[in-house]
mmCIF file of C-alpha atoms in Angstrom:
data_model
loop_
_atom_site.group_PDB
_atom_site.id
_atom_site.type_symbol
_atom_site.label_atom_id
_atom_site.label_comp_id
_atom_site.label_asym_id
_atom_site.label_seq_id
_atom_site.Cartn_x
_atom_site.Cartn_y
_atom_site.Cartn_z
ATOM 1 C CA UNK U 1 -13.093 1.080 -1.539
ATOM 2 C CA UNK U 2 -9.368 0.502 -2.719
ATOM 3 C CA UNK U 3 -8.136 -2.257 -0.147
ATOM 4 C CA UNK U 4 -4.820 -3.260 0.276
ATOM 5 C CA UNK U 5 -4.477 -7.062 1.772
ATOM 6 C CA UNK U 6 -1.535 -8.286 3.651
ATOM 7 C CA UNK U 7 -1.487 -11.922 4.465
ATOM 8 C CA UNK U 8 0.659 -14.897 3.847
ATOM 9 C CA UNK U 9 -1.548 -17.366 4.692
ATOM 10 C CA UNK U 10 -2.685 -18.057 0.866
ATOM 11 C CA UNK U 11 -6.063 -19.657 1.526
ATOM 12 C CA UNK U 12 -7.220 -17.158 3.807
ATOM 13 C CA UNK U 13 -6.010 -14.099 1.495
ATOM 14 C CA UNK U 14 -7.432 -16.045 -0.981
ATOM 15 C CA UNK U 15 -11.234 -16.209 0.899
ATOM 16 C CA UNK U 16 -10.636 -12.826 1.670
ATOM 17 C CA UNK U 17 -10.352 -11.086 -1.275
ATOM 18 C CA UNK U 18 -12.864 -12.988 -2.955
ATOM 19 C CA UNK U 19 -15.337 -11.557 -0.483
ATOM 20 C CA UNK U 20 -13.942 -8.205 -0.790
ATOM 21 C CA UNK U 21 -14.132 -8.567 -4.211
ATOM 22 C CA UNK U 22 -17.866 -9.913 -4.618
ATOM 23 C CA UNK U 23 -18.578 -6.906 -1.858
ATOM 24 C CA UNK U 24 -17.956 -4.337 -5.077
ATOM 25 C CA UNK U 25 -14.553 -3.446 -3.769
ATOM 26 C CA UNK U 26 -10.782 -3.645 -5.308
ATOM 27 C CA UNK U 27 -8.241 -5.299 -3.625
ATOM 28 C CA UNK U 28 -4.040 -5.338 -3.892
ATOM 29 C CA UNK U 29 -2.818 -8.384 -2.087
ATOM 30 C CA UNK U 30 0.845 -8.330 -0.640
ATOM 31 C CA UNK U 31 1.895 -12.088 0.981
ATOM 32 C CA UNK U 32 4.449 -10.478 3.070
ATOM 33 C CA UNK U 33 5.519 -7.395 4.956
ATOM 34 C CA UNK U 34 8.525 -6.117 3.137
ATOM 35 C CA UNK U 35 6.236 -6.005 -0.052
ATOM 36 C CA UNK U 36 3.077 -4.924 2.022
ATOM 37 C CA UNK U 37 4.730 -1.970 3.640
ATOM 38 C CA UNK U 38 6.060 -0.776 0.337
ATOM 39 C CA UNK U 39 2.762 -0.678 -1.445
ATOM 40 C CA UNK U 40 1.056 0.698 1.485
ATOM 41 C CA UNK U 41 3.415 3.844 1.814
ATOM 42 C CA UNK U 42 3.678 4.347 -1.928
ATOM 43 C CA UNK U 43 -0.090 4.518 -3.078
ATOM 44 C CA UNK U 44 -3.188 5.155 -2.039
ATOM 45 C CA UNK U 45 -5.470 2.989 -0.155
ATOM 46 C CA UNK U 46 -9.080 3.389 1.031
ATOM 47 C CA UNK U 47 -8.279 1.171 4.012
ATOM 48 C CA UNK U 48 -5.578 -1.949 5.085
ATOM 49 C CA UNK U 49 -6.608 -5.353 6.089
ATOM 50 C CA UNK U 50 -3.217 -6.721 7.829
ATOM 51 C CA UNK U 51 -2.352 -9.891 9.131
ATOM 52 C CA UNK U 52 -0.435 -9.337 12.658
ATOM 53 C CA UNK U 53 2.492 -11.915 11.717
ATOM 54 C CA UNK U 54 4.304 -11.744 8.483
ATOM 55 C CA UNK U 55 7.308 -13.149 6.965
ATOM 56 C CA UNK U 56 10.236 -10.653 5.077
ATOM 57 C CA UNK U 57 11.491 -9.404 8.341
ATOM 58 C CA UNK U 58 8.415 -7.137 8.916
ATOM 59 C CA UNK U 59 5.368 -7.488 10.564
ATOM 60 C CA UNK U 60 1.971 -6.072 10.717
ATOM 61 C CA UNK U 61 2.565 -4.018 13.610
ATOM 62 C CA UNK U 62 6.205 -2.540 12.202
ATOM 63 C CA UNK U 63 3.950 -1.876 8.695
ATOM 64 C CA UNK U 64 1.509 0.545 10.762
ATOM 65 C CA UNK U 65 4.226 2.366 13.097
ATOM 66 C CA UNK U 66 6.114 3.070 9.952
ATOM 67 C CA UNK U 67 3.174 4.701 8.426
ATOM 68 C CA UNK U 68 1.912 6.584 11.375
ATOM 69 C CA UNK U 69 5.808 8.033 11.290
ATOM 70 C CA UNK U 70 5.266 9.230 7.447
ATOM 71 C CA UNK U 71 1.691 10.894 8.526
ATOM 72 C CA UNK U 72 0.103 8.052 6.426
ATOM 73 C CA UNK U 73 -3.539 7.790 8.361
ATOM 74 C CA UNK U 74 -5.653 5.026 6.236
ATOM 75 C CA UNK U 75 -7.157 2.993 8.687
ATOM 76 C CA UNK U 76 -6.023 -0.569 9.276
ATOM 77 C CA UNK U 77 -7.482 -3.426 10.239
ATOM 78 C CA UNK U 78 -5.472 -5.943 11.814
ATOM 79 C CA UNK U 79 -6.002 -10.140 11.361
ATOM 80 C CA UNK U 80 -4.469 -12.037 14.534
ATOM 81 C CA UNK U 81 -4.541 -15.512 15.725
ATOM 82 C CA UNK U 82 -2.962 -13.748 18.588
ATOM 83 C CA UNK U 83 -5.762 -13.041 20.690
ATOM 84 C CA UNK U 84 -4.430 -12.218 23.919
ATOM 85 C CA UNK U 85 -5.892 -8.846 25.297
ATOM 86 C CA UNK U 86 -2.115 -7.301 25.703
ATOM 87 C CA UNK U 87 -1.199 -8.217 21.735
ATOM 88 C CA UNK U 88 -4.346 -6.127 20.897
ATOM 89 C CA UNK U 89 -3.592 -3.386 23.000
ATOM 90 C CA UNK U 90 -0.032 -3.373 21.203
ATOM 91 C CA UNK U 91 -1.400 -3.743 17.812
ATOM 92 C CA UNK U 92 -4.152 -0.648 18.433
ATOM 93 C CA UNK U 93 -1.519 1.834 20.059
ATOM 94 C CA UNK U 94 0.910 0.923 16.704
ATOM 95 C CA UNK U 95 -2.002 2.833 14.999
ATOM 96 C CA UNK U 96 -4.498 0.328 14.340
ATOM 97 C CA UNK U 97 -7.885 1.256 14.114
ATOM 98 C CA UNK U 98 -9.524 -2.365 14.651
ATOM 99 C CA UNK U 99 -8.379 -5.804 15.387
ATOM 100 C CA UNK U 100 -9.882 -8.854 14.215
ATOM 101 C CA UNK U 101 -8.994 -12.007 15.741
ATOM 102 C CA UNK U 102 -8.980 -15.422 13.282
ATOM 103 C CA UNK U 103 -10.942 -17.480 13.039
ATOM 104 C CA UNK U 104 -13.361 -15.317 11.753
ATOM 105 C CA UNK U 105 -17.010 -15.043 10.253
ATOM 106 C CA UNK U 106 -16.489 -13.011 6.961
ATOM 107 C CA UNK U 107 -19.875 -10.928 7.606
ATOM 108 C CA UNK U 108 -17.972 -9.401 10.089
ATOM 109 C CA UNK U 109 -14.609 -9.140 8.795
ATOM 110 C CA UNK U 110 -16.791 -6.649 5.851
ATOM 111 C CA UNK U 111 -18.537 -4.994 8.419
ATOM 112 C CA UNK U 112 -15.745 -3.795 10.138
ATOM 113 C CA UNK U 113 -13.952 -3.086 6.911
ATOM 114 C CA UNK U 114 -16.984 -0.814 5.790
ATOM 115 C CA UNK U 115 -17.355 1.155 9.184
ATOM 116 C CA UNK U 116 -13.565 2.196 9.050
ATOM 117 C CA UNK U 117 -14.325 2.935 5.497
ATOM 118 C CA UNK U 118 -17.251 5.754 6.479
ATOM 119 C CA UNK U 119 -15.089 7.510 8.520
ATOM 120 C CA UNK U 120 -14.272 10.728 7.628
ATOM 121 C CA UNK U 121 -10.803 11.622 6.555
ATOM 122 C CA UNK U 122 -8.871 13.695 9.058
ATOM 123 C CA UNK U 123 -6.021 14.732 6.224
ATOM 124 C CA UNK U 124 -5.955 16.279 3.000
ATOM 125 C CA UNK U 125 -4.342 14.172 0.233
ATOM 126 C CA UNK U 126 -0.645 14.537 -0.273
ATOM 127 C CA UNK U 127 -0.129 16.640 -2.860
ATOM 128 C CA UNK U 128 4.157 17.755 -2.255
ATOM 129 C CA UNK U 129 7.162 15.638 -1.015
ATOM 130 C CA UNK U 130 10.008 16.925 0.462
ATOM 131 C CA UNK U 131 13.935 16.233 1.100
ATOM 132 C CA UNK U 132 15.946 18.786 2.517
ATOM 133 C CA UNK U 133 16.001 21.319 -0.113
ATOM 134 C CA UNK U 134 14.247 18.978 -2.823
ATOM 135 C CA UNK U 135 10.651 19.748 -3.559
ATOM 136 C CA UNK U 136 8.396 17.898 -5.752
ATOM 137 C CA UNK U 137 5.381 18.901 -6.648
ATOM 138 C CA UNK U 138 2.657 16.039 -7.582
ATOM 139 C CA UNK U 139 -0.205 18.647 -8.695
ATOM 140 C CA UNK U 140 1.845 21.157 -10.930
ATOM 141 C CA UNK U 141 4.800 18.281 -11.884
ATOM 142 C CA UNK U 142 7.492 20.112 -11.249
ATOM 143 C CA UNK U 143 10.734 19.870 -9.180
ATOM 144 C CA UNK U 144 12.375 22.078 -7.582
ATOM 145 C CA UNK U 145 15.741 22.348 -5.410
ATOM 146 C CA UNK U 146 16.901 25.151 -3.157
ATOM 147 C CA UNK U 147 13.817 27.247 -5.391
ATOM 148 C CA UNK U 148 15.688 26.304 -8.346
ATOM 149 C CA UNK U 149 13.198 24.783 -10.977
ATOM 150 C CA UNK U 150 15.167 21.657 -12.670
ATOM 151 C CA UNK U 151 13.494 19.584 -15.500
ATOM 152 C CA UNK U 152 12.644 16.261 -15.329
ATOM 153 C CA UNK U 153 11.190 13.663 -18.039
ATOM 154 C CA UNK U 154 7.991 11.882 -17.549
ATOM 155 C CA UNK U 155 10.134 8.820 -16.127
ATOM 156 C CA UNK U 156 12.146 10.623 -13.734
ATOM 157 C CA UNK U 157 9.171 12.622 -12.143
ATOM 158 C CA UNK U 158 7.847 8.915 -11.606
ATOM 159 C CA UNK U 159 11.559 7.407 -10.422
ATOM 160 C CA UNK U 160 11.352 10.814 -7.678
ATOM 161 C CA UNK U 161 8.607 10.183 -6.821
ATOM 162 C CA UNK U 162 9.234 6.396 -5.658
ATOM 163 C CA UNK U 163 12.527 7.202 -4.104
ATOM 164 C CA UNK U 164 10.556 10.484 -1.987
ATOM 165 C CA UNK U 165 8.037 8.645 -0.835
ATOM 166 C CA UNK U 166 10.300 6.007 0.671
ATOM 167 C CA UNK U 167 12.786 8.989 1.701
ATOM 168 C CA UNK U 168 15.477 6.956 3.796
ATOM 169 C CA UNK U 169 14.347 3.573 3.011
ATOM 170 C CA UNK U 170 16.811 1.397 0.359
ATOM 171 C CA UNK U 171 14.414 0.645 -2.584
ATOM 172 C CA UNK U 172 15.255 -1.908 -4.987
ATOM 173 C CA UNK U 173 15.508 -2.323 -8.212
ATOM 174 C CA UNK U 174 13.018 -4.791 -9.065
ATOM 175 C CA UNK U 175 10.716 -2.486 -6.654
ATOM 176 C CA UNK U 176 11.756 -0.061 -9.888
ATOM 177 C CA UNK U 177 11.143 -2.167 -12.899
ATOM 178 C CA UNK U 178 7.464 -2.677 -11.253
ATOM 179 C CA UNK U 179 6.305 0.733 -10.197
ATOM 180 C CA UNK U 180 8.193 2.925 -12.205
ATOM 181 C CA UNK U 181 9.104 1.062 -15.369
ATOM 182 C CA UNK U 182 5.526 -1.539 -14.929
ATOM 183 C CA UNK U 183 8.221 -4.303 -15.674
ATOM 184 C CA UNK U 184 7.247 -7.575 -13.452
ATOM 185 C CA UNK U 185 10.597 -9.105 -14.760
ATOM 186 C CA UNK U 186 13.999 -8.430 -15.074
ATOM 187 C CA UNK U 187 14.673 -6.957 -18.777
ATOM 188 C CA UNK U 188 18.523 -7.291 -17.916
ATOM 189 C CA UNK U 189 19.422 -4.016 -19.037
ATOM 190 C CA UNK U 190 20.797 -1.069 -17.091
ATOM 191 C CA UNK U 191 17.854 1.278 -17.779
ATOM 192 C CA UNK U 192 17.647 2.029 -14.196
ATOM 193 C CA UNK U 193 21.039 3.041 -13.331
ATOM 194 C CA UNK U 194 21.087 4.750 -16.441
ATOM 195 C CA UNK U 195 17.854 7.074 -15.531
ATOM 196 C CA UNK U 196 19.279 7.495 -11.906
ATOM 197 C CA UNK U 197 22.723 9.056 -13.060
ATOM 198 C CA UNK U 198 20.713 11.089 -15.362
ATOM 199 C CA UNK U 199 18.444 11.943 -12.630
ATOM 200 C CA UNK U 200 21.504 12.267 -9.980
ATOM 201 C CA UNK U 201 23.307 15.085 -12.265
ATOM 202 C CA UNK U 202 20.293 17.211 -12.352
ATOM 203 C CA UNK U 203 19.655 17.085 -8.814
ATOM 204 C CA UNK U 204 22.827 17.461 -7.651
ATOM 205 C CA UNK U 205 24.259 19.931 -10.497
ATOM 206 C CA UNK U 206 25.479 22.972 -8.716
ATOM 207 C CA UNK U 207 25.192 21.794 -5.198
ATOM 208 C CA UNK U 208 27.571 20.371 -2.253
ATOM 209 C CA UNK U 209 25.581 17.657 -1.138
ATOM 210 C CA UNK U 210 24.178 14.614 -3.256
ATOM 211 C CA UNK U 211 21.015 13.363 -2.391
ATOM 212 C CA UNK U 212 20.586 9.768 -4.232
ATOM 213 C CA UNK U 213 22.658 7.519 -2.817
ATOM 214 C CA UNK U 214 24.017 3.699 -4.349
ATOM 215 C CA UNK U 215 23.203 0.815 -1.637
ATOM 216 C CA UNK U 216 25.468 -1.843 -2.753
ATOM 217 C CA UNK U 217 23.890 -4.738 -3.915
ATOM 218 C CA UNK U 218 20.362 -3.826 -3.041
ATOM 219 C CA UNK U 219 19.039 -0.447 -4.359
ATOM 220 C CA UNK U 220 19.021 3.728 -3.851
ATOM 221 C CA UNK U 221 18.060 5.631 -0.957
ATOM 222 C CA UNK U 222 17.148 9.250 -0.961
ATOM 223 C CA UNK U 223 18.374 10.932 1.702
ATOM 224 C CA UNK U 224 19.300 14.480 3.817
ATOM 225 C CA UNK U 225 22.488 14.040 5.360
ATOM 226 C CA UNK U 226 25.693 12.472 3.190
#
């Protein structure tokens, strides 16, 4: 399975990925929930293993309740020192699918893992994102607005993509440079802004309403309403 692992305690992300690992299975580690929650809703995961308290001003539970809003269903697993019976109860209605309370043995901890893994999937894979009148269209690569077809580069399909599938969320620019440009520094160039006013007049040639919008000193947000 693809497993993506949210936990800032380093030692124990640390043990468990190894396990994970050595248990023939690929793991993405995120040490807090900002980061967590962004590479949970923007690719594809087999299963989550989240810890239930995270720094970055979002927590485990927050991570799943966002994703159960977007239709996201991969199972989670949540890790907890908090083992009183109403924190579990809060963390399973959130959308959790287990909870695992630390300490833990790590037999168990990949025996849980590998039972939510054989369930079967109750959705079909995303395959088109939508914003108002913006379509985009992940099997055929194509964008459309209002029915109109517009033309995109390579790079733009991928910047659309990234700013759909976090449609009213501010996403940054180094959140960019990583997923869209595979840049895990700052190149200190524009090329961003650049690509999103190319992007912007396309979208928004011949229509009222813009749909990318500037967050001052922190990103773009794609979004409905002005």
């Amino acid at each position: 399975m693809r497993i993506l692992l949210v936990e800032d305690d380093v030692e124990v992300a640390r043990f468990v990925k190894k396990g994970l690992q050595e248990a023939g299975h690929t793991v993405e580690q995120a040490g807090n929930g900002r980061d967590g929650l962004f590479l949970a809703a923007s690719e594809a995961f087999d299963l989550l293993v989240l810890d239930r308290m995270l720094p970055g001003g979002v927590d485990g539970v927050r991570i799943v309740e966002t994703l159960r809003q977007q239709d996201n269903r991969t199972p989670v697993l949540f890790l907890s020192a908090l083992s009183g019976v109403d924190e579990r109860v809060r963390g399973l209605k959130a959308g959790g699918d287990d909870y695992l309370v630390k300490p833990f043995a790590f037999a168990e901890l990949l025996a849980r893992c590998e039972a939510l893994g054989r369930r079967p999937s109750s959705e079909a894979p995303v395959t088109r994102l939508k914003v108002a009148d913006l379509e985009l269209d992940l099997l055929s690569r194509t964008v459309t607005r209002a029915g109109k077809k517009i033309d995109v580069q390579p790079r733009e399909f991928r910047l659309l993509e990234h700013l759909m599938r976090h449609a009213g969320q501010v996403v940054t620019r180094t959140m960019l440079l990583e997923k869209v440009w595979d840049y895990h520094f700052d190149p200190q160039t524009n090329v961003i802004d650049v690509h999103v006013s190319r992007l912007r007049q396309k979208l928004d040639r011949g229509f009222d309403k813009p749909l990318i919008h500037t967050v001052r000193n922190a990103g773009y947000m794609i979004r409905a309403e002005g």
